């Protein structure tokens, strides 16, 4: 080493911390190894930093997983990593074994079920054909909702099973709740940094190349979001049920003529409600707290009233809230309920926070109450308009949640908020939730069969409006079910007009409470089995929208029966046929 080199090295090293010195020693050692390897390998096989590859797989029902996957891609590409980004639904499970670095971003649907796009891969890694993944490094980011018992179960499954198959975990998995944005972004940065560790193994975390600021991450057009909703003025609010109906569904038209609120038929809108005053009053009376008490929410000082109005969930209680309440006010009876999952589920199903406060009373401060409650979440509604038919507008179809249980009237937070919104001056805070898993066929001439019950009719209004304006449109068939013909035939006149104009080819209805025997949409499907099968053979796409718990499963069973009968197949083959329809995206579900 020359004197000049020595001086340069000394000037550099005196300014370094202990950790940085460790890193530099490893870095220099790396040079000698690389030089040695370079002497032995032909040029094209020299390992290079840019050869690091990462496959990002996302599987989620809403666009949240895809949004995070795109962020991860951006972060990784800034680090010189080659990224392959894929929806799990389009990924060949067998390709797992050739991955080097794998980032899985997956949500959990309802109580522990993988979203449809993740189902095949999830099944594969648990199956007999699952390959050894000794050479695969992986990390799992799980999205979920902690109000469900099996919070983030699908993500947990992936993390555990990839390890069982021999995969090496890059960083511990992260389970994200509804407020996922910040923790997920922090975790992604950490994970991508750790990925860099594969290239420079001795690189200490704090000396790594700083990853882009969130401004760069959010470099794409700023969209309206849960944290930054658009205050949409109200054009119209119409009660859709006829006189004498026990319940109500509202049609609401919003003015959305602004950038950042673009949507397609099949998308949903997230609506941010406020809690109704009568429920807040009950909470204050039950706790004997003052509405003006000072509290802190998300680091911001506010009054108890404001926090109960805007920030905290009151109209439904979830397992996490009850457990926090029990930690604060231990009660043996309540513990017995918490300990038995079925009992606990039933308890939560029909109660709100006032029920809990009344049944297990305890002296509580405003601060503690705020700490126990859960943040108020937006509610999702399938958009019932087509932007082609109503540019600058967005329509919602909102079933009012209003029932009596446990001796008290219960009202849904968001449906009540929307049902009371003022047409003159009211505004509705909204943002778009893209749903790539519920889309019209790309080719407008493809026949479609739409099956919906109750407010599950919403996206079909958007579909048919859209098709009415499409060139070369194919046949369409709507199956709609609700309680009564007289009072609950939602958008009856519009459907009649669509039938007249030819935008809708056929419509069959099932009004469950009109006759002595219940008739549901699936009964109408079975009655039309021969023709439905013909449509299926012609390449029709099928859609199911509405209740997830019973209706969606029953309709799918009906489809299996129809295929079994008309295609002369056994149940197993017919079931496989339906599964394949779903894989090919010819059967799509929008169910809650
Ligand atoms: P609903 O009253 O729950 O049901 C509508 C009709 O479906 C009724 O006639 C009902 O009959 C019948 N039904 C009951 N069980 C059924 C089954 N197993 N198979 C087929 N039909 C059955 O409707 P809703 O209150 O409007 O709620 C619809 C559901 O769709 C909710 O779960 C909602 O969350 C979901 N959803 C809403 C939207 C939206 O944008 N608004 C979008 C997607 C999904 P009976 O009551 O007489 O038994």
XYZ file of C-alpha atoms and ligand atoms in Angstrom:
640
model
C 0.000 0.000 0.000
C 1.364 3.434 -0.887
C 1.681 6.252 1.673
C -1.062 8.121 -0.147
C -3.408 5.116 0.009
C -2.588 4.681 3.696
C -3.420 8.318 4.381
C -6.716 8.045 2.538
C -7.625 4.937 4.504
C -6.695 6.554 7.822
C -8.755 9.654 7.023
C -11.701 7.458 6.224
C -11.475 5.067 9.161
C -11.047 7.642 11.968
C -14.458 9.050 11.134
C -16.210 5.682 11.314
C -18.212 4.255 14.222
C -17.556 0.752 15.561
C -20.448 -0.707 13.539
C -19.326 1.060 10.402
C -15.797 -0.269 10.860
C -17.212 -3.791 11.128
C -19.130 -3.223 7.943
C -16.115 -1.808 6.075
C -14.007 -4.811 7.067
C -16.673 -7.154 5.688
C -17.064 -4.999 2.615
C -13.353 -5.119 1.843
C -13.220 -8.837 2.551
C -16.032 -9.185 0.037
C -13.802 -7.553 -2.585
C -11.080 -10.119 -2.137
C -13.601 -12.992 -2.394
C -15.169 -11.444 -5.469
C -11.791 -10.872 -7.139
C -10.905 -14.457 -6.443
C -14.160 -15.687 -7.894
C -13.783 -13.430 -10.906
C -10.486 -15.072 -11.704
C -12.212 -18.452 -11.732
C -15.491 -17.731 -13.455
C -16.160 -16.683 -17.009
C -17.369 -13.075 -17.106
C -21.054 -13.729 -17.696
C -21.355 -15.850 -14.538
C -19.915 -13.246 -12.146
C -22.575 -12.696 -9.501
C -23.731 -9.106 -9.541
C -25.799 -7.024 -7.224
C -28.473 -6.442 -9.871
C -29.045 -10.163 -10.203
C -30.894 -10.276 -6.884
C -34.442 -11.189 -7.688
C -37.626 -10.962 -5.726
C -41.005 -12.415 -6.535
C -43.869 -10.557 -4.915
C -47.139 -12.451 -4.740
C -50.301 -10.743 -3.601
C -53.642 -12.290 -2.792
C -56.392 -10.074 -1.494
C -60.040 -9.398 -2.174
C -59.744 -5.626 -2.154
C -56.973 -3.632 -3.824
C -55.045 -3.245 -0.536
C -52.746 -6.220 -1.104
C -52.002 -5.148 -4.655
C -51.305 -1.573 -3.537
C -48.775 -2.793 -0.976
C -47.247 -5.193 -3.492
C -46.677 -2.263 -5.855
C -45.062 -0.262 -3.046
C -42.792 -3.202 -2.289
C -41.883 -3.423 -5.966
C -40.915 0.236 -6.048
C -38.806 -0.069 -2.905
C -37.040 -3.171 -4.152
C -36.377 -1.789 -7.615
C -34.782 1.282 -6.065
C -32.367 -1.125 -4.435
C -31.499 -2.641 -7.792
C -33.521 -5.795 -7.211
C -35.228 -7.479 -10.167
C -38.879 -7.788 -9.245
C -41.574 -10.054 -10.577
C -44.991 -8.947 -9.319
C -47.905 -11.358 -9.560
C -51.444 -11.805 -8.429
C -51.505 -15.236 -6.758
C -54.447 -16.139 -8.971
C -52.135 -15.886 -12.005
C -49.200 -17.713 -10.430
C -48.293 -21.337 -11.105
C -47.865 -22.902 -7.646
C -45.134 -25.242 -8.949
C -42.948 -22.204 -9.683
C -42.452 -21.775 -5.938
C -39.528 -24.152 -5.971
C -37.492 -21.978 -8.345
C -37.948 -18.777 -6.391
C -34.970 -17.257 -4.605
C -36.614 -14.476 -2.637
C -40.342 -14.519 -2.122
C -42.537 -11.849 -0.619
C -46.092 -12.961 0.122
C -48.737 -10.300 0.774
C -52.015 -11.955 1.624
C -55.261 -11.068 3.337
C -57.741 -13.215 5.221
C -61.367 -13.223 4.175
C -63.881 -13.210 7.024
C -63.112 -15.723 9.707
C -59.887 -17.404 8.611
C -60.572 -18.094 4.926
C -58.043 -17.288 2.164
C -59.341 -14.809 -0.410
C -60.234 -16.509 -3.674
C -57.052 -15.385 -5.454
C -54.897 -17.026 -2.734
C -56.937 -20.203 -2.325
C -55.147 -22.385 -4.888
C -51.631 -21.525 -3.712
C -52.701 -21.918 -0.098
C -54.094 -25.363 -0.840
C -50.992 -26.304 -2.843
C -48.487 -25.568 -0.072
C -50.472 -27.833 2.249
C -50.901 -30.558 -0.351
C -48.966 -33.695 -1.232
C -47.356 -32.020 -4.241
C -45.841 -29.184 -2.218
C -42.122 -29.070 -3.146
C -39.115 -28.631 -0.883
C -38.280 -24.956 -0.596
C -34.825 -25.195 0.953
C -33.415 -22.615 -1.448
C -36.240 -20.133 -1.006
C -36.010 -17.121 1.282
C -39.402 -15.703 2.167
C -41.286 -13.063 4.109
C -45.018 -12.793 4.717
C -47.107 -9.673 5.179
C -50.601 -10.551 6.382
C -53.622 -8.278 6.110
C -56.704 -8.812 8.221
C -59.259 -7.506 10.650
C -58.699 -8.194 14.333
C -62.426 -8.177 14.964
C -62.462 -11.705 13.534
C -61.445 -14.627 15.683
C -58.968 -16.002 13.197
C -57.147 -12.737 12.680
C -54.716 -12.884 9.701
C -54.946 -16.675 9.641
C -54.077 -17.010 5.942
C -50.862 -15.001 6.365
C -49.948 -17.052 9.418
C -50.592 -20.248 7.438
C -48.290 -19.112 4.636
C -45.549 -18.133 7.060
C -45.687 -21.423 8.959
C -46.051 -23.662 5.951
C -43.313 -22.037 3.849
C -40.968 -22.629 6.761
C -42.120 -26.246 7.129
C -41.325 -26.787 3.461
C -37.759 -25.676 4.103
C -38.005 -21.954 3.273
C -35.784 -19.523 5.179
C -37.575 -16.610 6.770
C -36.030 -13.225 5.837
C -37.847 -11.342 8.617
C -40.666 -12.336 10.989
C -44.127 -12.075 9.433
C -46.297 -9.080 10.180
C -50.019 -9.226 10.931
C -51.652 -5.938 9.925
C -55.036 -4.780 11.183
C -57.390 -2.398 9.375
C -55.023 0.529 9.947
C -52.353 -1.258 7.980
C -50.723 1.507 5.922
C -47.924 2.725 8.206
C -46.940 -0.595 9.841
C -46.996 -2.304 6.452
C -44.827 0.351 4.842
C -42.311 0.219 7.723
C -42.197 -3.555 7.520
C -41.712 -3.512 3.748
C -38.745 -1.162 4.089
C -37.226 -3.419 6.725
C -37.802 -6.486 4.594
C -36.337 -4.998 1.438
C -33.319 -3.850 3.450
C -32.883 -7.357 4.805
C -33.036 -8.603 1.242
C -30.033 -6.392 0.487
C -28.329 -8.284 3.283
C -28.048 -11.211 0.924
C -25.685 -9.183 -1.248
C -23.602 -7.557 1.491
C -24.036 -9.867 4.414
C -22.100 -7.767 6.911
C -23.922 -4.530 6.142
C -25.216 -3.087 9.419
C -28.825 -1.986 9.221
C -28.230 1.678 10.027
C -25.574 2.191 7.379
C -27.641 0.851 4.530
C -28.548 2.809 1.482
C -31.485 4.860 2.652
C -34.696 3.743 1.017
C -36.832 6.347 -0.711
C -38.996 8.699 1.246
C -42.707 8.060 1.372
C -43.126 10.978 -1.012
C -41.379 8.898 -3.661
C -43.409 5.848 -2.702
C -46.520 7.866 -3.096
C -45.112 9.373 -6.267
C -48.080 8.101 -8.253
C -51.153 10.314 -8.423
C -52.360 11.006 -4.920
C -55.659 9.204 -4.586
C -58.367 9.731 -2.048
C -58.099 7.185 0.709
C -59.348 6.151 4.113
C -57.038 8.764 5.650
C -57.822 11.357 3.021
C -61.413 10.829 1.817
C -63.204 13.020 -0.685
C -66.157 14.943 0.749
C -68.710 14.077 -1.916
C -71.735 16.374 -2.152
C -75.087 14.577 -2.252
C -77.176 14.862 -5.431
C -80.030 12.574 -4.496
C -81.335 10.206 -1.845
C -84.274 7.947 -2.636
C -85.994 5.352 -0.440
C -86.303 2.273 -2.667
C -88.757 0.190 -0.622
C -92.464 0.595 -1.118
C -94.937 1.525 1.639
C -95.448 -1.107 4.304
C -91.930 -2.493 4.196
C -90.413 -3.320 7.576
C -87.024 -2.061 6.459
C -85.503 0.383 4.012
C -82.865 0.513 1.289
C -81.610 3.893 0.093
C -80.339 4.856 -3.324
C -77.808 7.659 -2.895
C -76.232 9.686 -5.697
C -72.987 11.517 -5.016
C -71.084 14.153 -7.003
C -67.590 12.802 -7.593
C -66.341 14.864 -10.502
C -62.734 15.011 -9.368
C -59.396 13.329 -10.043
C -58.564 10.436 -7.778
C -62.078 8.999 -7.663
C -62.029 7.106 -10.964
C -63.770 3.744 -10.754
C -64.986 0.856 -12.877
C -68.148 -1.231 -12.646
C -67.482 -3.822 -9.938
C -65.518 -1.453 -7.685
C -66.646 -0.507 -4.202
C -66.675 2.774 -2.336
C -65.381 3.092 1.202
C -67.609 5.411 3.224
C -66.489 6.954 6.504
C -69.438 7.384 8.848
C -69.939 9.232 12.102
C -71.818 7.696 15.028
C -75.394 8.844 15.686
C -76.062 11.186 18.594
C -78.587 8.926 20.339
C -75.997 6.137 20.670
C -73.371 8.590 21.956
C -75.916 9.823 24.485
C -76.509 6.263 25.705
C -72.750 5.716 26.127
C -72.415 8.943 28.123
C -75.423 8.110 30.308
C -74.274 4.563 30.993
C -70.754 5.623 31.952
C -71.795 8.882 33.671
C -69.030 10.631 31.729
C -69.132 14.197 30.414
C -69.170 14.864 26.708
C -66.649 17.672 27.271
C -64.071 15.456 29.054
C -60.681 15.791 27.395
C -59.195 12.713 25.735
C -56.369 11.955 23.357
C -56.929 10.037 20.124
C -54.010 9.304 17.791
C -51.919 11.807 19.708
C -54.479 14.589 19.225
C -56.365 16.153 22.135
C -60.114 16.286 21.658
C -63.353 16.001 23.636
C -64.949 12.710 24.562
C -68.004 13.624 22.445
C -65.914 14.271 19.333
C -63.999 11.021 19.735
C -67.232 9.043 20.186
C -68.738 10.841 17.210
C -65.889 10.542 14.715
C -63.142 8.241 15.885
C -64.426 5.214 17.746
C -66.555 2.191 16.904
C -69.737 2.059 19.032
C -72.381 0.211 17.045
C -70.584 -3.122 17.032
C -68.223 -4.680 19.514
C -65.478 -7.047 18.574
C -63.401 -9.639 20.409
C -60.453 -7.274 20.943
C -62.678 -4.629 22.577
C -64.299 -7.113 24.959
C -60.909 -8.554 25.903
C -59.511 -5.085 26.632
C -62.620 -4.321 28.693
C -62.147 -7.549 30.629
C -58.488 -6.661 31.327
C -59.669 -3.375 32.732
C -62.720 -4.615 34.637
C -62.129 -8.305 35.326
C -65.417 -10.165 35.624
C -65.707 -13.930 36.055
C -68.955 -14.210 34.123
C -67.553 -12.317 31.161
C -64.382 -14.407 31.255
C -66.523 -17.554 30.976
C -68.053 -16.186 27.783
C -64.671 -15.187 26.345
C -63.296 -18.667 27.047
C -65.873 -20.471 24.884
C -65.478 -19.358 21.219
C -69.053 -20.185 20.131
C -70.535 -18.435 23.137
C -68.237 -15.482 22.569
C -69.231 -15.225 18.892
C -72.927 -15.262 19.825
C -72.319 -12.681 22.516
C -70.644 -10.305 20.069
C -73.199 -10.887 17.306
C -76.102 -9.062 18.956
C -74.382 -6.531 21.177
C -72.914 -3.067 20.990
C -70.750 -1.143 23.450
C -73.738 0.033 25.512
C -74.796 -3.595 26.105
C -71.305 -4.425 27.341
C -71.123 -1.367 29.611
C -74.578 -2.134 31.039
C -74.092 -5.848 31.544
C -70.688 -5.563 33.222
C -70.774 -2.111 34.790
C -67.614 -0.550 36.149
C -66.458 2.958 36.964
C -64.492 4.047 33.946
C -62.672 7.239 32.986
C -63.012 8.863 29.580
C -59.360 8.039 28.846
C -59.834 4.353 29.616
C -63.006 4.138 27.565
C -61.224 5.628 24.560
C -58.310 3.215 25.037
C -60.631 0.188 25.085
C -62.693 1.113 22.018
C -61.628 0.361 18.498
C -61.108 2.960 15.737
C -64.215 3.637 13.667
C -63.736 1.941 10.295
C -65.054 2.836 6.841
C -67.777 0.591 5.423
C -67.639 -0.797 1.876
C -70.509 -0.531 -0.593
C -70.477 -1.954 -4.117
C -70.927 1.004 -6.439
C -74.262 0.825 -8.256
C -73.515 3.169 -11.171
C -71.358 3.015 -14.265
C -69.042 5.999 -14.786
C -69.791 5.689 -18.485
C -73.499 6.222 -17.879
C -73.059 8.779 -15.068
C -69.728 10.557 -15.524
C -68.736 12.512 -12.408
C -71.237 10.622 -10.259
C -71.178 7.620 -7.989
C -74.296 5.812 -6.788
C -74.720 3.627 -3.707
C -77.396 1.147 -2.705
C -77.549 1.081 1.061
C -79.601 -1.346 3.129
C -80.463 0.234 6.470
C -79.305 -1.872 9.404
C -81.993 -1.390 12.042
C -83.139 -4.126 14.413
C -83.984 -4.844 18.028
C -81.766 -7.067 20.135
C -81.007 -7.486 23.795
C -83.860 -5.130 24.599
C -82.430 -2.216 22.646
C -82.713 -0.857 19.095
C -79.520 -1.336 17.102
C -78.619 0.743 14.070
C -75.711 0.325 11.697
C -73.310 3.261 11.935
C -72.833 3.867 8.229
C -76.273 2.986 6.900
C -77.802 5.292 9.526
C -75.347 8.043 8.630
C -76.176 7.671 4.931
C -79.917 7.356 5.460
C -79.903 10.649 7.336
C -77.563 12.549 5.049
C -78.927 15.960 4.063
C -79.653 16.259 0.330
C -79.232 20.038 0.316
C -75.882 20.462 2.050
C -74.784 16.965 3.028
C -71.394 15.508 2.187
C -70.267 11.919 2.280
C -66.561 11.161 2.918
C -65.619 8.479 0.397
C -62.739 6.816 -1.426
C -62.572 4.095 -4.081
C -61.769 0.465 -3.315
C -60.822 -1.166 -6.569
C -62.058 -4.739 -6.986
C -60.199 -6.503 -9.790
C -61.965 -9.706 -8.807
C -65.393 -8.511 -9.921
C -65.135 -7.310 -13.467
C -67.204 -7.429 -16.633
C -65.627 -9.622 -19.335
C -63.121 -7.703 -21.476
C -65.036 -8.724 -24.568
C -68.464 -7.071 -24.324
C -70.019 -9.745 -26.524
C -69.487 -12.400 -23.803
C -72.805 -13.408 -22.170
C -73.133 -12.639 -18.449
C -75.288 -14.165 -15.706
C -75.718 -11.966 -12.617
C -77.038 -13.449 -9.375
C -77.812 -11.156 -6.450
C -79.940 -11.010 -3.318
C -80.980 -7.857 -1.457
C -78.471 -5.031 -1.837
C -76.286 -7.551 -3.668
C -78.059 -6.149 -6.753
C -75.909 -2.997 -6.555
C -72.993 -3.836 -8.891
C -75.345 -5.303 -11.527
C -76.980 -1.924 -11.992
C -73.477 -0.660 -12.841
C -72.825 -3.649 -15.134
C -76.035 -3.263 -17.126
C -75.709 0.530 -17.384
C -72.204 -0.014 -18.726
C -73.269 -2.680 -21.171
C -76.113 -0.558 -22.455
C -73.473 1.833 -23.781
C -71.113 -0.847 -25.075
C -70.872 -1.738 -28.742
C -71.449 -5.319 -29.727
C -72.780 -6.313 -26.299
C -73.649 -9.884 -25.551
C -76.628 -11.424 -23.726
C -77.199 -10.746 -20.032
C -79.398 -12.502 -17.441
C -80.221 -11.175 -13.996
C -81.411 -13.290 -11.067
C -82.629 -11.143 -8.197
C -84.009 -12.148 -4.813
C -85.519 -10.149 -1.978
C -88.314 -10.512 0.570
C -91.422 -9.081 -1.152
C -92.365 -8.190 -4.705
C -94.566 -5.230 -3.684
C -92.085 -3.457 -1.446
C -88.585 -4.723 -2.188
C -88.203 -5.006 -5.939
C -85.155 -2.714 -6.012
C -84.898 -0.564 -9.170
C -87.885 -2.374 -10.726
C -88.614 0.327 -13.333
C -84.980 0.527 -14.390
C -84.813 -3.228 -14.991
C -88.008 -3.070 -17.035
C -86.477 -0.324 -19.153
C -83.258 -2.277 -19.582
C -85.287 -5.288 -20.703
C -87.102 -3.106 -23.204
C -83.914 -1.538 -24.553
C -82.243 -4.923 -24.785
C -79.416 -3.956 -22.399
C -80.744 -6.788 -20.227
C -81.827 -9.947 -22.025
C -83.565 -11.899 -19.240
C -84.564 -11.436 -15.624
C -85.812 -13.933 -13.025
C -86.870 -12.945 -9.546
C -87.436 -14.767 -6.256
C -89.410 -13.067 -3.494
C -88.836 -15.193 -0.462
C -91.670 -14.038 1.764
C -94.507 -13.762 -0.736
C -95.539 -17.393 -0.818
C -96.045 -20.120 1.730
C -92.653 -21.570 0.841
C -89.357 -19.698 0.681
C -88.125 -19.079 -2.842
C -84.562 -17.966 -3.295
C -82.445 -17.078 -6.342
C -80.914 -20.551 -6.394
C -84.399 -22.067 -6.886
C -84.795 -19.921 -10.002
C -81.376 -21.043 -11.213
C -82.323 -24.714 -10.873
C -85.656 -24.103 -12.628
C -83.684 -22.697 -15.574
C -80.941 -25.274 -15.505
C -81.010 -26.349 -19.181
C -80.807 -22.827 -20.512
C -78.210 -21.767 -17.958
C -76.035 -24.674 -18.973
C -76.392 -23.590 -22.587
C -75.224 -20.078 -21.650
C -72.347 -21.636 -19.748
C -71.326 -23.613 -22.815
C -71.492 -20.399 -24.825
C -68.818 -18.978 -22.526
C -71.007 -16.941 -20.154
C -69.395 -15.302 -17.124
C -71.243 -15.817 -13.814
C -71.391 -13.330 -10.932
C -72.659 -13.773 -7.366
C -73.201 -10.797 -5.066
C -74.718 -10.571 -1.603
C -74.555 -12.371 1.695
C -71.400 -14.416 2.195
C -72.550 -16.662 5.007
C -75.385 -18.570 3.367
C -76.497 -17.234 -0.003
C -73.125 -17.409 -1.787
C -72.524 -21.031 -0.756
C -76.071 -22.102 -1.583
C -75.898 -20.514 -5.036
C -72.598 -22.245 -5.775
C -74.097 -25.579 -4.684
C -76.990 -24.922 -7.065
C -74.508 -24.325 -9.900
C -72.840 -27.645 -9.106
C -76.240 -29.381 -9.239
C -77.103 -27.771 -12.575
C -73.790 -28.815 -14.130
C -74.136 -32.303 -12.671
C -77.575 -32.708 -14.222
C -77.148 -30.951 -17.536
C -73.564 -32.055 -18.155
C -74.263 -35.653 -16.993
C -71.371 -35.510 -14.531
C -70.901 -36.853 -11.041
C -70.852 -34.368 -8.153
C -67.064 -34.375 -7.938
C -66.577 -33.499 -11.611
C -69.303 -30.864 -11.463
C -67.626 -29.330 -8.423
C -64.312 -29.307 -10.267
C -66.035 -27.660 -13.215
C -67.247 -24.856 -10.915
C -63.784 -24.538 -9.342
C -62.288 -24.180 -12.797
C -64.832 -21.546 -13.728
C -63.615 -19.600 -10.727
C -59.960 -20.105 -11.642
C -60.649 -18.881 -15.158
C -62.458 -15.879 -13.644
C -65.670 -16.900 -15.325
C -67.262 -17.156 -11.895
C -66.663 -14.096 -9.709
C -67.952 -13.279 -6.249
C -68.533 -10.029 -4.387
C -69.796 -11.236 -1.044
C -69.743 -9.807 2.465
P -81.122 -9.934 2.832
O -82.391 -9.421 3.362
O -80.169 -10.500 3.786
O -81.456 -11.026 1.757
C -82.142 -10.752 0.562
C -82.923 -11.950 0.158
O -82.095 -13.103 0.221
C -84.096 -12.205 1.071
O -85.172 -12.518 0.259
C -83.659 -13.397 1.868
O -84.735 -14.213 2.247
C -82.838 -14.124 0.849
N -82.011 -15.190 1.416
C -81.850 -15.550 2.706
N -81.064 -16.633 2.811
C -80.741 -16.976 1.538
C -79.954 -18.032 1.001
N -79.353 -18.914 1.764
N -79.845 -18.079 -0.334
C -80.431 -17.174 -1.128
N -81.192 -16.175 -0.664
C -81.337 -16.057 0.651
O -80.452 -8.825 1.942
P -79.757 -7.492 2.397
O -80.153 -7.147 3.800
O -79.997 -6.500 1.349
O -78.219 -7.913 2.465
C -77.563 -8.466 1.387
C -76.184 -8.928 1.740
O -75.350 -8.484 0.694
C -75.584 -8.386 3.016
O -74.887 -9.415 3.646
C -74.620 -7.313 2.514
O -73.538 -7.106 3.389
C -74.174 -7.937 1.226
N -73.625 -7.070 0.201
C -74.012 -5.784 0.048
C -73.451 -5.010 -0.948
C -73.782 -3.559 -1.096
O -73.097 -2.864 -1.788
N -74.787 -3.047 -0.474
C -72.556 -5.569 -1.820
C -72.227 -6.895 -1.665
C -72.784 -7.627 -0.665
P -85.344 -14.354 3.716
O -84.783 -13.239 4.545
O -86.799 -14.243 3.535
O -84.941 -15.701 4.211
